[in-house]
Tab-separated table of C-alpha atoms in Angstrom:
chain	number	residue	atom	x	y	z
A	44	MET	CA	-90.105	-97.150	-2.732
A	45	GLN	CA	-90.253	-100.634	-1.249
A	46	THR	CA	-92.453	-103.213	-2.967
A	47	LEU	CA	-93.121	-106.387	-1.007
A	48	VAL	CA	-94.927	-109.521	-2.072
A	49	LYS	CA	-97.933	-110.192	0.138
A	50	ASP	CA	-97.489	-112.839	2.850
A	51	THR	CA	-93.803	-113.349	2.037
A	52	LEU	CA	-92.402	-113.187	5.546
A	53	LEU	CA	-88.827	-113.058	4.267
A	54	PRO	CA	-88.038	-112.241	0.598
A	55	PRO	CA	-85.797	-114.625	-1.377
A	56	LEU	CA	-83.070	-111.967	-1.208
A	57	PHE	CA	-82.505	-113.246	2.356
A	58	GLY	CA	-82.627	-116.924	1.382
A	59	ASP	CA	-80.052	-119.596	2.164
A	60	GLY	CA	-76.559	-118.549	1.170
A	61	ALA	CA	-77.398	-114.845	1.160
A	62	ILE	CA	-74.464	-112.491	1.611
A	63	LEU	CA	-75.116	-109.639	4.037
A	64	GLN	CA	-72.811	-106.664	4.395
A	65	ALA	CA	-70.290	-107.452	7.118
A	66	ASN	CA	-69.450	-105.213	10.070
A	67	ALA	CA	-72.495	-103.064	9.438
A	68	THR	CA	-76.030	-102.418	10.534
A	69	VAL	CA	-78.173	-103.847	7.757
A	70	ASN	CA	-81.849	-103.672	6.890
A	71	ILE	CA	-83.924	-106.847	7.133
A	72	PHE	CA	-87.467	-106.627	5.775
A	73	GLY	CA	-90.489	-108.615	4.675
A	74	HIS	CA	-94.275	-108.877	4.805
A	75	ALA	CA	-96.569	-110.117	7.572
A	76	HIS	CA	-100.187	-109.510	8.569
A	77	PRO	CA	-101.067	-105.879	9.292
A	78	TYR	CA	-99.841	-104.723	12.735
A	79	GLN	CA	-98.495	-108.183	13.533
A	80	GLN	CA	-95.486	-108.434	15.851
A	81	VAL	CA	-92.318	-109.630	14.096
A	82	LYS	CA	-89.181	-110.876	15.873
A	83	VAL	CA	-85.859	-111.066	14.031
A	84	LEU	CA	-82.786	-112.913	15.314
A	85	LEU	CA	-79.387	-112.603	13.620
A	86	ALA	CA	-76.131	-113.724	15.193
A	87	GLN	CA	-76.218	-112.248	18.717
A	88	ALA	CA	-78.937	-109.681	18.027
A	89	THR	CA	-82.675	-109.890	18.576
A	90	VAL	CA	-84.943	-107.093	17.314
A	91	SER	CA	-88.736	-106.839	17.356
A	92	THR	CA	-91.095	-104.587	15.439
A	93	ALA	CA	-94.719	-104.345	14.366
A	94	ALA	CA	-95.809	-104.668	10.751
A	95	SER	CA	-97.408	-101.589	9.235
A	96	GLU	CA	-101.000	-101.210	8.103
A	97	ASP	CA	-100.128	-102.868	4.771
A	98	GLY	CA	-98.089	-105.642	6.420
A	99	ALA	CA	-94.606	-104.323	5.609
A	100	TRP	CA	-91.990	-104.627	8.320
A	101	LEU	CA	-88.384	-103.448	8.543
A	102	VAL	CA	-85.664	-103.719	11.178
A	103	SER	CA	-81.989	-102.770	11.337
A	104	VAL	CA	-79.651	-105.412	12.750
A	105	PRO	CA	-75.860	-105.510	13.294
A	106	THR	CA	-73.913	-108.143	11.372
A	107	GLY	CA	-70.741	-110.081	12.084
A	108	LYS	CA	-67.189	-110.158	10.791
A	109	VAL	CA	-66.232	-110.841	7.181
A	110	GLY	CA	-66.184	-114.556	6.444
A	111	THR	CA	-68.418	-115.599	9.320
A	112	SER	CA	-71.926	-116.987	9.037
A	113	ALA	CA	-75.089	-117.007	11.098
A	114	GLN	CA	-78.695	-118.096	11.153
A	115	LEU	CA	-81.288	-115.479	10.270
A	116	HIS	CA	-84.547	-116.323	12.004
A	117	VAL	CA	-87.830	-114.420	11.610
A	118	GLU	CA	-91.029	-115.294	13.413
A	119	THR	CA	-94.551	-114.042	14.030
A	120	SER	CA	-97.398	-115.512	16.033
A	121	ASP	CA	-98.395	-117.793	13.149
A	122	ASN	CA	-95.327	-118.074	10.927
A	123	ALA	CA	-91.567	-118.559	11.116
A	124	THR	CA	-88.631	-119.009	8.766
A	125	SER	CA	-84.888	-119.493	9.110
A	126	THR	CA	-82.022	-119.189	6.629
A	127	GLU	CA	-78.250	-119.478	6.723
A	128	VAL	CA	-76.488	-116.258	5.733
A	129	ARG	CA	-72.866	-115.182	5.433
A	130	PHE	CA	-71.206	-111.849	6.065
A	131	GLY	CA	-69.053	-110.247	3.390
A	132	THR	CA	-69.088	-107.479	0.793
A	133	VAL	CA	-72.281	-106.858	-1.191
A	134	ILE	CA	-72.211	-105.113	-4.567
A	135	LEU	CA	-75.211	-104.003	-6.601
A	136	ALA	CA	-74.497	-104.518	-10.323
A	137	ALA	CA	-76.971	-102.450	-12.321
A	138	GLY	CA	-77.596	-100.962	-15.744
A	139	GLN	CA	-78.330	-102.400	-19.160
A	140	SER	CA	-77.036	-104.982	-21.614
A	141	ASN	CA	-73.275	-104.678	-21.184
A	142	ILE	CA	-73.436	-105.385	-17.471
A	143	GLU	CA	-76.090	-108.008	-18.193
A	144	PHE	CA	-73.727	-109.645	-20.741
A	145	THR	CA	-73.199	-113.140	-19.372
A	146	LEU	CA	-70.090	-115.136	-18.608
A	147	ALA	CA	-71.346	-117.838	-20.999
A	148	GLU	CA	-71.143	-115.309	-23.873
A	149	GLU	CA	-67.888	-113.716	-22.772
A	150	LYS	CA	-64.678	-114.001	-24.784
A	151	HIS	CA	-62.883	-116.067	-22.126
A	152	ALA	CA	-65.753	-118.422	-21.255
A	153	THR	CA	-64.024	-121.596	-22.485
A	154	GLU	CA	-60.869	-120.768	-20.578
A	155	LEU	CA	-62.856	-119.897	-17.472
A	156	ARG	CA	-64.805	-123.147	-17.614
A	157	SER	CA	-61.609	-125.198	-17.664
A	158	VAL	CA	-59.806	-123.289	-14.907
A	159	PHE	CA	-62.548	-121.683	-12.826
A	160	PRO	CA	-60.892	-120.077	-9.797
A	161	THR	CA	-61.599	-121.339	-6.319
A	162	THR	CA	-63.227	-118.283	-4.874
A	163	GLU	CA	-66.146	-117.024	-2.820
A	164	ILE	CA	-68.374	-115.076	-5.194
A	165	SER	CA	-72.124	-115.489	-4.942
A	166	CYS	CA	-74.808	-113.965	-7.155
A	167	TYR	CA	-78.484	-113.141	-6.791
A	168	GLN	CA	-80.343	-112.241	-9.997
A	169	VAL	CA	-83.404	-110.060	-9.614
A	170	ALA	CA	-86.133	-111.543	-11.818
A	171	SER	CA	-86.744	-109.662	-15.088
A	172	ILE	CA	-90.440	-108.857	-14.800
A	173	ASP	CA	-92.001	-106.748	-17.560
A	174	THR	CA	-95.359	-105.989	-15.976
A	175	GLU	CA	-97.336	-107.321	-13.052
A	176	ASP	CA	-100.876	-107.052	-11.739
A	177	GLU	CA	-99.666	-107.948	-8.261
A	178	PRO	CA	-96.086	-107.659	-6.980
A	179	ALA	CA	-94.029	-110.826	-7.451
A	180	TYR	CA	-90.439	-111.910	-6.912
A	181	SER	CA	-90.395	-114.179	-9.949
A	182	VAL	CA	-91.904	-114.571	-13.395
A	183	PRO	CA	-95.025	-116.788	-13.290
A	184	GLY	CA	-94.035	-120.389	-13.863
A	185	SER	CA	-90.386	-119.757	-12.968
A	186	PRO	CA	-88.646	-120.480	-9.674
A	187	ALA	CA	-88.017	-117.657	-7.248
A	188	PRO	CA	-84.589	-116.042	-7.517
A	189	ALA	CA	-81.961	-117.432	-5.165
A	190	TRP	CA	-78.346	-116.985	-4.152
A	191	HIS	CA	-75.780	-119.133	-5.989
A	192	GLN	CA	-72.105	-119.477	-5.165
A	193	LEU	CA	-70.389	-119.467	-8.548
A	194	SER	CA	-68.559	-122.505	-9.860
A	195	ALA	CA	-67.506	-123.972	-13.201
A	196	ARG	CA	-70.953	-125.593	-13.419
A	197	ASN	CA	-73.191	-122.578	-12.873
A	198	PHE	CA	-71.326	-119.367	-13.777
A	199	GLY	CA	-72.825	-119.085	-17.280
A	200	PRO	CA	-75.911	-116.872	-16.771
A	201	HIS	CA	-74.269	-114.306	-14.512
A	202	SER	CA	-72.794	-110.868	-15.222
A	203	ALA	CA	-69.302	-111.106	-16.690
A	204	ILE	CA	-68.428	-107.513	-15.760
A	205	ALA	CA	-69.511	-107.983	-12.145
A	206	PHE	CA	-67.710	-111.331	-11.832
A	207	TYR	CA	-64.380	-110.019	-13.087
A	208	ALA	CA	-64.662	-106.945	-10.861
A	209	ALA	CA	-65.331	-109.134	-7.813
A	210	LEU	CA	-62.535	-111.513	-8.767
A	211	GLU	CA	-60.105	-108.607	-8.939
A	212	LEU	CA	-61.234	-107.364	-5.539
A	213	LEU	CA	-60.382	-110.772	-4.079
A	214	ARG	CA	-57.022	-110.842	-5.859
A	215	ALA	CA	-56.295	-107.401	-4.440
A	216	GLY	CA	-56.634	-108.798	-0.934
A	217	GLN	CA	-60.267	-108.200	-0.039
A	218	ARG	CA	-61.616	-111.049	2.046
A	219	GLY	CA	-64.562	-113.045	0.808
A	220	PRO	CA	-67.307	-113.739	0.427
A	221	ILE	CA	-68.452	-111.199	-2.135
A	222	GLY	CA	-72.135	-111.080	-2.973
A	223	ILE	CA	-73.369	-109.594	-6.241
A	224	VAL	CA	-76.995	-108.540	-6.578
A	225	GLU	CA	-77.711	-108.371	-10.315
A	226	CYS	CA	-80.407	-105.835	-11.174
A	227	TYR	CA	-80.224	-104.953	-14.853
A	228	ARG	CA	-82.025	-105.193	-18.164
A	229	GLY	CA	-80.714	-104.845	-21.703
A	230	GLY	CA	-82.193	-102.188	-23.943
A	231	THR	CA	-83.179	-99.824	-21.150
A	232	SER	CA	-82.859	-96.107	-20.603
A	233	ALA	CA	-81.975	-94.916	-17.128
A	234	SER	CA	-85.512	-93.483	-17.123
A	235	CYS	CA	-86.810	-97.065	-16.772
A	236	TRP	CA	-85.154	-97.198	-13.357
A	237	LEU	CA	-86.695	-94.021	-11.905
A	238	PRO	CA	-90.254	-93.440	-10.676
A	239	ALA	CA	-92.565	-91.029	-12.448
A	240	ASP	CA	-92.484	-88.512	-9.607
A	241	GLU	CA	-88.698	-88.259	-9.938
A	242	LEU	CA	-88.809	-87.903	-13.718
A	243	GLY	CA	-91.563	-85.311	-13.447
A	244	ARG	CA	-89.579	-83.208	-10.988
A	245	GLU	CA	-87.018	-82.125	-13.612
A	246	PRO	CA	-88.501	-80.345	-16.678
A	247	THR	CA	-86.026	-81.808	-19.171
A	248	LEU	CA	-86.693	-85.355	-17.970
A	249	LYS	CA	-90.429	-84.821	-17.907
A	250	THR	CA	-90.455	-83.604	-21.507
A	251	THR	CA	-87.948	-86.126	-22.839
A	252	TYR	CA	-89.309	-89.249	-21.178
A	253	LEU	CA	-92.680	-88.917	-19.463
A	254	ASP	CA	-94.385	-86.611	-21.958
A	255	ALA	CA	-92.988	-88.554	-24.925
A	256	TYR	CA	-94.262	-91.806	-23.410
A	257	HIS	CA	-97.776	-90.496	-22.853
A	258	GLN	CA	-97.885	-89.054	-26.358
A	259	ALA	CA	-97.060	-92.520	-27.681
A	260	VAL	CA	-99.572	-94.544	-25.663
A	261	ASP	CA	-102.404	-92.386	-24.350
A	262	GLY	CA	-105.690	-93.008	-26.141
A	263	VAL	CA	-104.254	-95.721	-28.385
A	264	ALA	CA	-106.379	-98.860	-28.753
A	265	GLN	CA	-104.913	-102.216	-27.771
A	266	SER	CA	-105.526	-103.456	-31.317
A	267	ILE	CA	-103.062	-100.852	-32.592
A	268	PHE	CA	-100.421	-101.983	-30.114
A	269	ASP	CA	-101.018	-105.604	-31.151
A	270	LYS	CA	-100.621	-104.698	-34.828
A	271	GLU	CA	-97.412	-102.733	-34.218
A	272	ASN	CA	-95.930	-105.534	-32.124
A	273	ALA	CA	-96.774	-108.129	-34.776
A	274	GLU	CA	-95.123	-106.036	-37.470
A	275	TYR	CA	-92.021	-105.547	-35.335
A	276	ASP	CA	-91.845	-109.269	-34.509
A	277	ALA	CA	-91.930	-110.074	-38.238
A	278	VAL	CA	-89.121	-107.630	-38.979
A	279	PHE	CA	-87.076	-108.929	-36.056
A	280	LYS	CA	-87.570	-112.574	-37.083
A	281	ALA	CA	-86.560	-111.821	-40.676
A	282	TYR	CA	-83.424	-110.085	-39.452
A	283	GLN	CA	-82.483	-112.988	-37.183
A	284	GLN	CA	-82.910	-115.449	-40.069
A	285	LYS	CA	-80.824	-113.277	-42.383
A	286	LYS	CA	-78.079	-112.932	-39.783
A	287	ALA	CA	-78.048	-116.654	-38.996
A	288	ALA	CA	-77.809	-117.545	-42.684
A	289	TYR	CA	-74.926	-115.150	-43.207
A	290	MET	CA	-73.068	-116.525	-40.176
A	291	ARG	CA	-73.524	-120.101	-41.420
A	292	ALA	CA	-72.065	-119.064	-44.768
A	293	HIS	CA	-69.197	-117.147	-43.124
A	294	PRO	CA	-68.421	-118.990	-39.861
A	295	ASP	CA	-65.017	-117.314	-39.416
A	296	LEU	CA	-66.321	-113.749	-39.327
A	297	GLY	CA	-66.773	-111.910	-36.051
A	298	GLN	CA	-69.811	-109.950	-34.926
A	299	ASN	CA	-68.261	-106.664	-36.073
A	300	VAL	CA	-68.054	-107.791	-39.690
A	301	VAL	CA	-71.375	-109.646	-39.637
A	302	LYS	CA	-73.276	-106.592	-38.450
A	303	GLN	CA	-71.620	-104.416	-41.075
A	304	LYS	CA	-72.896	-106.824	-43.726
A	305	VAL	CA	-76.417	-107.568	-42.470
A	306	GLY	CA	-77.103	-104.458	-40.399
A	307	HIS	CA	-77.897	-103.991	-36.742
A	308	THR	CA	-80.639	-105.632	-34.732
A	309	PRO	CA	-83.943	-103.772	-35.227
A	310	TRP	CA	-84.466	-101.717	-32.074
A	311	PRO	CA	-86.451	-100.530	-30.214
A	312	PRO	CA	-89.761	-102.369	-30.348
A	313	PRO	CA	-92.940	-100.261	-30.347
A	314	MET	CA	-93.638	-98.348	-27.160
A	315	THR	CA	-96.703	-99.706	-25.366
A	316	PRO	CA	-98.027	-99.568	-21.785
A	317	ALA	CA	-96.609	-103.081	-21.304
A	318	ALA	CA	-93.164	-102.457	-22.841
A	319	PHE	CA	-90.458	-103.331	-20.345
A	320	PHE	CA	-88.480	-100.262	-21.474
A	321	ARG	CA	-91.243	-97.806	-20.605
A	322	PRO	CA	-90.300	-95.006	-18.198
A	323	SER	CA	-90.462	-96.060	-14.537
A	324	GLY	CA	-91.412	-99.665	-15.337
A	325	LEU	CA	-88.374	-101.509	-14.022
A	326	TYR	CA	-88.101	-99.237	-11.024
A	327	HIS	CA	-91.287	-100.900	-9.777
A	328	THR	CA	-90.967	-104.446	-11.134
A	329	GLU	CA	-87.262	-104.977	-10.328
A	330	PHE	CA	-85.432	-102.340	-8.302
A	331	SER	CA	-88.145	-101.866	-5.677
A	332	LYS	CA	-87.965	-105.612	-4.889
A	333	ILE	CA	-84.502	-105.170	-3.337
A	334	VAL	CA	-85.222	-101.948	-1.426
A	335	PRO	CA	-83.844	-101.204	1.148
A	336	PHE	CA	-81.176	-103.934	1.091
A	337	THR	CA	-77.795	-102.812	2.428
A	338	PHE	CA	-74.899	-102.584	-0.046
A	339	ASP	CA	-71.213	-101.795	0.050
A	340	SER	CA	-71.291	-100.124	-3.388
A	341	VAL	CA	-73.030	-99.903	-6.763
A	342	VAL	CA	-71.503	-100.535	-10.189
A	343	TRP	CA	-73.606	-98.649	-12.761
A	344	TYR	CA	-72.913	-99.469	-16.445
A	345	GLN	CA	-75.544	-97.873	-18.657
A	346	GLY	CA	-76.082	-95.095	-21.168
A	347	GLU	CA	-76.245	-96.802	-24.541
A	348	ASN	CA	-80.025	-96.539	-24.795
A	349	ASP	CA	-79.976	-92.859	-23.877
A	350	ALA	CA	-77.911	-91.947	-26.955
A	351	PRO	CA	-80.977	-90.321	-28.621
A	352	HIS	CA	-81.091	-87.785	-25.748
A	353	PRO	CA	-77.507	-87.227	-24.571
A	354	HIS	CA	-78.186	-83.678	-23.346
A	355	ALA	CA	-80.671	-85.053	-20.805
A	356	TYR	CA	-78.372	-87.718	-19.444
A	357	GLY	CA	-76.590	-85.597	-16.847
A	358	ALA	CA	-79.841	-84.810	-15.053
A	359	LEU	CA	-81.027	-88.393	-15.530
A	360	LEU	CA	-77.929	-90.001	-14.015
A	361	SER	CA	-77.765	-87.576	-11.086
A	362	SER	CA	-81.451	-88.141	-10.344
A	363	LEU	CA	-80.981	-91.902	-10.401
A	364	ILE	CA	-78.020	-91.857	-8.014
A	365	ASN	CA	-79.781	-89.549	-5.569
A	366	ARG	CA	-83.066	-91.476	-5.677
A	367	TRP	CA	-81.491	-94.901	-5.313
A	368	ARG	CA	-79.442	-93.722	-2.353
A	369	ALA	CA	-82.576	-92.361	-0.706
A	370	ASP	CA	-84.571	-95.543	-1.374
A	371	LEU	CA	-81.767	-97.747	-0.065
A	372	GLN	CA	-81.378	-95.497	3.001
A	373	GLN	CA	-77.668	-95.069	2.261
A	374	PRO	CA	-77.072	-91.375	1.434
A	375	GLN	CA	-73.318	-91.887	0.912
A	376	LEU	CA	-73.502	-95.226	-0.913
A	377	PRO	CA	-70.503	-95.349	-3.312
A	378	PHE	CA	-71.357	-95.482	-7.023
A	379	TYR	CA	-68.842	-96.568	-9.656
A	380	VAL	CA	-70.014	-95.157	-12.981
A	381	VAL	CA	-68.584	-97.000	-15.984
A	382	GLN	CA	-67.860	-94.546	-18.783
A	383	LEU	CA	-68.927	-95.832	-22.181
A	384	PRO	CA	-66.337	-97.648	-24.339
A	385	GLN	CA	-65.778	-97.280	-28.078
A	386	TYR	CA	-68.717	-97.771	-30.438
A	387	ASN	CA	-69.034	-96.036	-33.782
A	388	ASP	CA	-72.594	-96.668	-34.923
A	389	GLU	CA	-74.445	-93.889	-33.113
A	390	PRO	CA	-75.445	-90.321	-34.026
A	391	VAL	CA	-72.480	-87.937	-34.175
A	392	ASP	CA	-71.461	-86.657	-30.720
A	393	ALA	CA	-73.978	-88.897	-28.910
A	394	TRP	CA	-71.496	-91.020	-26.975
A	395	PRO	CA	-68.998	-88.175	-26.332
A	396	LEU	CA	-71.831	-86.178	-24.756
A	397	LEU	CA	-72.876	-89.176	-22.668
A	398	ARG	CA	-69.293	-89.668	-21.499
A	399	MET	CA	-69.116	-85.999	-20.513
A	400	ALA	CA	-72.339	-86.319	-18.517
A	401	GLN	CA	-70.987	-89.413	-16.758
A	402	ALA	CA	-67.741	-87.636	-15.863
A	403	LYS	CA	-69.601	-84.526	-14.687
A	404	ALA	CA	-71.754	-86.540	-12.293
A	405	THR	CA	-68.656	-88.030	-10.690
A	406	ARG	CA	-67.220	-84.553	-10.148
A	407	GLU	CA	-70.382	-83.022	-8.726
A	408	LEU	CA	-71.854	-85.791	-6.558
A	409	PRO	CA	-70.079	-87.029	-3.425
A	410	ASN	CA	-68.661	-90.537	-3.404
A	411	VAL	CA	-69.384	-91.136	-7.105
A	412	HIS	CA	-66.404	-92.521	-9.012
A	413	LEU	CA	-65.551	-92.683	-12.703
A	414	VAL	CA	-64.196	-95.820	-14.341
A	415	SER	CA	-63.316	-94.947	-17.928
A	416	ILE	CA	-63.067	-97.856	-20.358
A	417	VAL	CA	-62.851	-95.647	-23.445
A	418	ASP	CA	-59.772	-97.600	-24.558
A	419	THR	CA	-61.877	-100.773	-24.885
A	420	GLY	CA	-64.847	-101.833	-27.005
A	421	GLU	CA	-65.526	-102.705	-30.633
A	422	ARG	CA	-66.291	-100.098	-33.268
A	423	HIS	CA	-69.284	-101.890	-34.762
A	424	ASN	CA	-70.421	-104.125	-31.918
A	425	ILE	CA	-72.321	-102.449	-29.092
A	426	HIS	CA	-71.759	-105.597	-27.001
A	427	PRO	CA	-67.976	-106.164	-26.955
A	428	THR	CA	-67.244	-109.717	-25.904
A	429	ASP	CA	-64.156	-108.973	-23.800
A	430	LYS	CA	-65.537	-108.175	-20.373
A	431	ARG	CA	-62.460	-109.280	-18.468
A	432	THR	CA	-60.509	-106.127	-19.313
A	433	PRO	CA	-63.152	-103.597	-18.194
A	434	GLY	CA	-64.311	-105.776	-15.294
A	435	THR	CA	-60.769	-106.089	-13.977
A	436	ARG	CA	-60.284	-102.325	-14.207
A	437	ILE	CA	-63.499	-101.720	-12.289
A	438	GLY	CA	-62.279	-104.076	-9.567
A	439	ASP	CA	-58.876	-102.368	-9.473
A	440	VAL	CA	-60.473	-98.956	-9.027
A	441	MET	CA	-62.874	-100.233	-6.358
A	442	ALA	CA	-59.919	-101.769	-4.499
A	443	LYS	CA	-57.707	-98.713	-5.089
A	444	VAL	CA	-54.995	-101.057	-6.338
A	445	ALA	CA	-53.004	-98.144	-7.804
A	446	GLY	CA	-54.033	-95.777	-5.038
A	447	TYR	CA	-56.773	-94.203	-7.161
A	448	CYS	CA	-60.529	-94.432	-6.583
A	449	ASP	CA	-61.229	-93.046	-10.092
A	450	THR	CA	-59.630	-93.134	-13.514
A	451	PRO	CA	-58.084	-89.759	-14.526
A	452	GLN	CA	-59.898	-86.750	-15.939
A	453	ILE	CA	-59.164	-83.068	-16.480
A	454	GLN	CA	-59.269	-81.173	-13.201
A	455	ARG	CA	-58.517	-77.623	-14.361
A	456	VAL	CA	-57.070	-75.686	-17.302
A	457	THR	CA	-54.676	-72.742	-17.327
A	458	THR	CA	-53.871	-70.507	-20.312
A	459	GLU	CA	-50.278	-69.325	-20.556
A	460	ASP	CA	-48.329	-66.880	-22.704
A	461	ILE	CA	-48.538	-66.507	-26.471
A	462	LEU	CA	-45.519	-68.228	-27.993
A	463	THR	CA	-43.162	-66.737	-30.567
A	464	ASP	CA	-44.584	-68.914	-33.335
A	465	GLY	CA	-48.011	-67.380	-32.796
A	466	SER	CA	-49.495	-70.315	-30.927
A	467	ARG	CA	-51.166	-70.323	-27.534
A	468	ARG	CA	-49.897	-72.513	-24.740
A	469	MET	CA	-52.444	-74.249	-22.510
A	470	THR	CA	-51.852	-76.519	-19.555
A	471	PHE	CA	-54.334	-79.209	-18.558
A	472	CYS	CA	-54.057	-80.528	-15.007
A	473	VAL	CA	-55.191	-84.140	-14.633
A	474	ASP	CA	-56.261	-85.779	-11.393
A	475	HIS	CA	-55.671	-89.398	-10.332
A	476	THR	CA	-52.235	-89.538	-11.883
A	477	HIS	CA	-48.640	-88.954	-10.847
A	478	GLN	CA	-47.129	-89.212	-14.310
A	479	LEU	CA	-48.933	-88.856	-17.622
A	480	HIS	CA	-47.846	-90.815	-20.683
A	481	VAL	CA	-48.585	-90.263	-24.365
A	482	ASN	CA	-48.890	-93.582	-26.187
A	483	GLY	CA	-48.853	-92.823	-29.896
A	484	ARG	CA	-49.825	-89.600	-31.623
A	485	LEU	CA	-51.704	-87.161	-29.426
A	486	GLU	CA	-54.452	-85.450	-31.391
A	487	VAL	CA	-56.901	-82.812	-30.230
A	488	GLN	CA	-59.724	-81.003	-31.950
A	489	VAL	CA	-59.652	-77.211	-31.902
A	490	LEU	CA	-62.604	-74.869	-32.468
A	491	VAL	CA	-61.627	-71.908	-34.657
A	492	GLN	CA	-64.336	-69.603	-36.031
A	493	ASN	CA	-67.080	-72.175	-35.425
A	494	ASP	CA	-65.227	-74.986	-37.212
A	495	TRP	CA	-63.544	-77.935	-35.540
A	496	HIS	CA	-60.087	-78.866	-36.796
A	497	THR	CA	-58.150	-81.985	-35.840
A	498	VAL	CA	-54.540	-81.142	-35.089
A	499	THR	CA	-51.592	-83.177	-33.927
A	500	ALA	CA	-50.317	-81.726	-30.700
A	501	THR	CA	-46.698	-81.640	-31.845
A	502	ASN	CA	-45.727	-79.100	-29.224
A	503	SER	CA	-47.253	-81.067	-26.377
A	504	THR	CA	-45.280	-81.932	-23.276
A	505	VAL	CA	-46.186	-83.946	-20.215
A	506	SER	CA	-44.777	-83.344	-16.762
A	507	SER	CA	-46.137	-85.240	-13.783
A	508	ASN	CA	-49.912	-84.638	-13.929
A	509	LYS	CA	-49.824	-81.778	-16.448
A	510	LEU	CA	-50.285	-81.770	-20.200
A	511	THR	CA	-49.158	-78.611	-22.003
A	512	VAL	CA	-50.291	-78.093	-25.599
A	513	GLY	CA	-49.639	-75.360	-28.158
A	514	LEU	CA	-52.873	-74.192	-29.842
A	515	PRO	CA	-53.817	-71.464	-32.332
A	516	THR	CA	-54.296	-68.066	-30.675
A	517	ASN	CA	-57.837	-67.783	-32.017
A	518	ALA	CA	-58.930	-71.180	-30.720
A	519	SER	CA	-62.103	-70.937	-28.603
A	520	ALA	CA	-62.331	-74.565	-27.456
A	521	VAL	CA	-60.298	-77.733	-27.428
A	522	ARG	CA	-61.455	-81.303	-27.070
A	523	TYR	CA	-59.806	-84.696	-26.828
A	524	CYS	CA	-61.147	-88.127	-27.847
A	525	TRP	CA	-64.375	-86.469	-28.931
A	526	ASP	CA	-65.709	-89.291	-31.049
A	527	ASN	CA	-68.100	-92.198	-30.637
A	528	ALA	CA	-65.141	-94.564	-31.057
A	529	PRO	CA	-62.021	-92.554	-30.202
A	530	VAL	CA	-58.444	-93.785	-30.024
A	531	PRO	CA	-57.072	-92.567	-26.684
A	532	THR	CA	-53.355	-91.887	-26.399
A	533	LEU	CA	-53.135	-90.146	-23.017
A	534	TYR	CA	-52.794	-92.387	-19.939
A	535	ASN	CA	-51.659	-92.241	-16.360
A	536	GLU	CA	-48.702	-94.270	-15.135
A	537	VAL	CA	-50.739	-97.431	-14.454
A	538	GLY	CA	-52.479	-97.479	-17.833
A	539	TYR	CA	-55.817	-95.848	-17.029
A	540	PRO	CA	-56.967	-93.653	-19.929
A	541	VAL	CA	-57.602	-89.965	-19.373
A	542	SER	CA	-61.330	-89.356	-19.804
A	543	PRO	CA	-62.356	-87.481	-22.980
A	544	PHE	CA	-62.887	-83.762	-22.474
A	545	ASN	CA	-64.274	-80.649	-24.153
A	546	VAL	CA	-63.009	-77.344	-22.721
A	547	ARG	CA	-63.926	-73.754	-23.624
A	548	ILE	CA	-60.973	-71.322	-23.808
A	549	GLY	CA	-61.077	-67.759	-22.547
């Protein structure tokens, strides 16, 4: 669904310095008077259309070569506007807090500030709007979002993950400029980014998200919401004071240790009709404001806030990918799904199940790619500060630096003969690898008579893309790295970790 701000002939997404997808036919859109004629000029193309009954207009226009620029001019009988745009590669960076995590907070920020690379990366941040009576492109009292070419002076508030991915694309030989549209919000379920009709179409999603939301808010007086919010704010403020005092007393301790001592940030706030994390909210207030902009690809890093409902995440993620592609009018738009890193402080099996759902979506949906970062993260910090390592890997996979468009995962399993020692030999075939490596002690968990046992795979062998493991004859399932914060030991030849798996036997 496209949401346009009334009488905004050309949204700020097309403002000066905008990056448009090169060598493509892109969508240009805006708002005029109902049925008014609109003429759009871009490079050598001129296209005319009539605004709809509600004033929305949309045209498709060819763009120029990578690295070139042009004037985008839009005019009606009583209005006109012109901007300078450039043609390059446009990436949509979306999800929740770990892709929102800024360069200013990132582990290498000081180093980056002193030696910021000379490069062509520009960012456009979609305004974080909680609720709105009328559609808007910015928060009241704040300037409209705009494109910014990153430099040592202004990189701070932008996505660290997206920056390092784009930087790696350039290092891999992709020509600039690269434009990053940042559409994310910390503390959000993927259900926040889907409309109610999409959530209601799938019974599991309807029950888990829509029905639960209405049970929480329907018929509740505003005074109750105000009381709950005040109580939460008091708890949150007390926690922040306690944490700040502890950090002042122990300035050398990292976030991992601090949070173990003072506890984790109180979350979530009370659910209300105005809560930014309500189902469908950000789909309307943020995502719809960039529809149907034309992208090269999407980097989706999210899942942490869906840990309470991991069994619903497969349907949720697939619905989001399909709906966003439809809204953006790009049915084959590539998605790069970032598989969750290590983090211990969640319900047992929550993150392994989420990782499985993420991997499954990449196997079942066309042009959806997995980027596993399960070998990164911090056990007790849900916001690891090193974003250069995962961001660089994302960029490598997007650029196919090692020849792979995904990190490796199990492709198929074969059961072989019973061995003389009474064990069972199984072979796991892994895709996106030519030669597997075991770094350290390879451990798997085996299900025997409804109990899981951790065993060291002492009889394991690796040959090209195959892992062969000896297991008990009565084993009914085997899983690897099945933990919220696992320690992976199985990698392909370029250092990408094999995605965690859980396989039934027989």
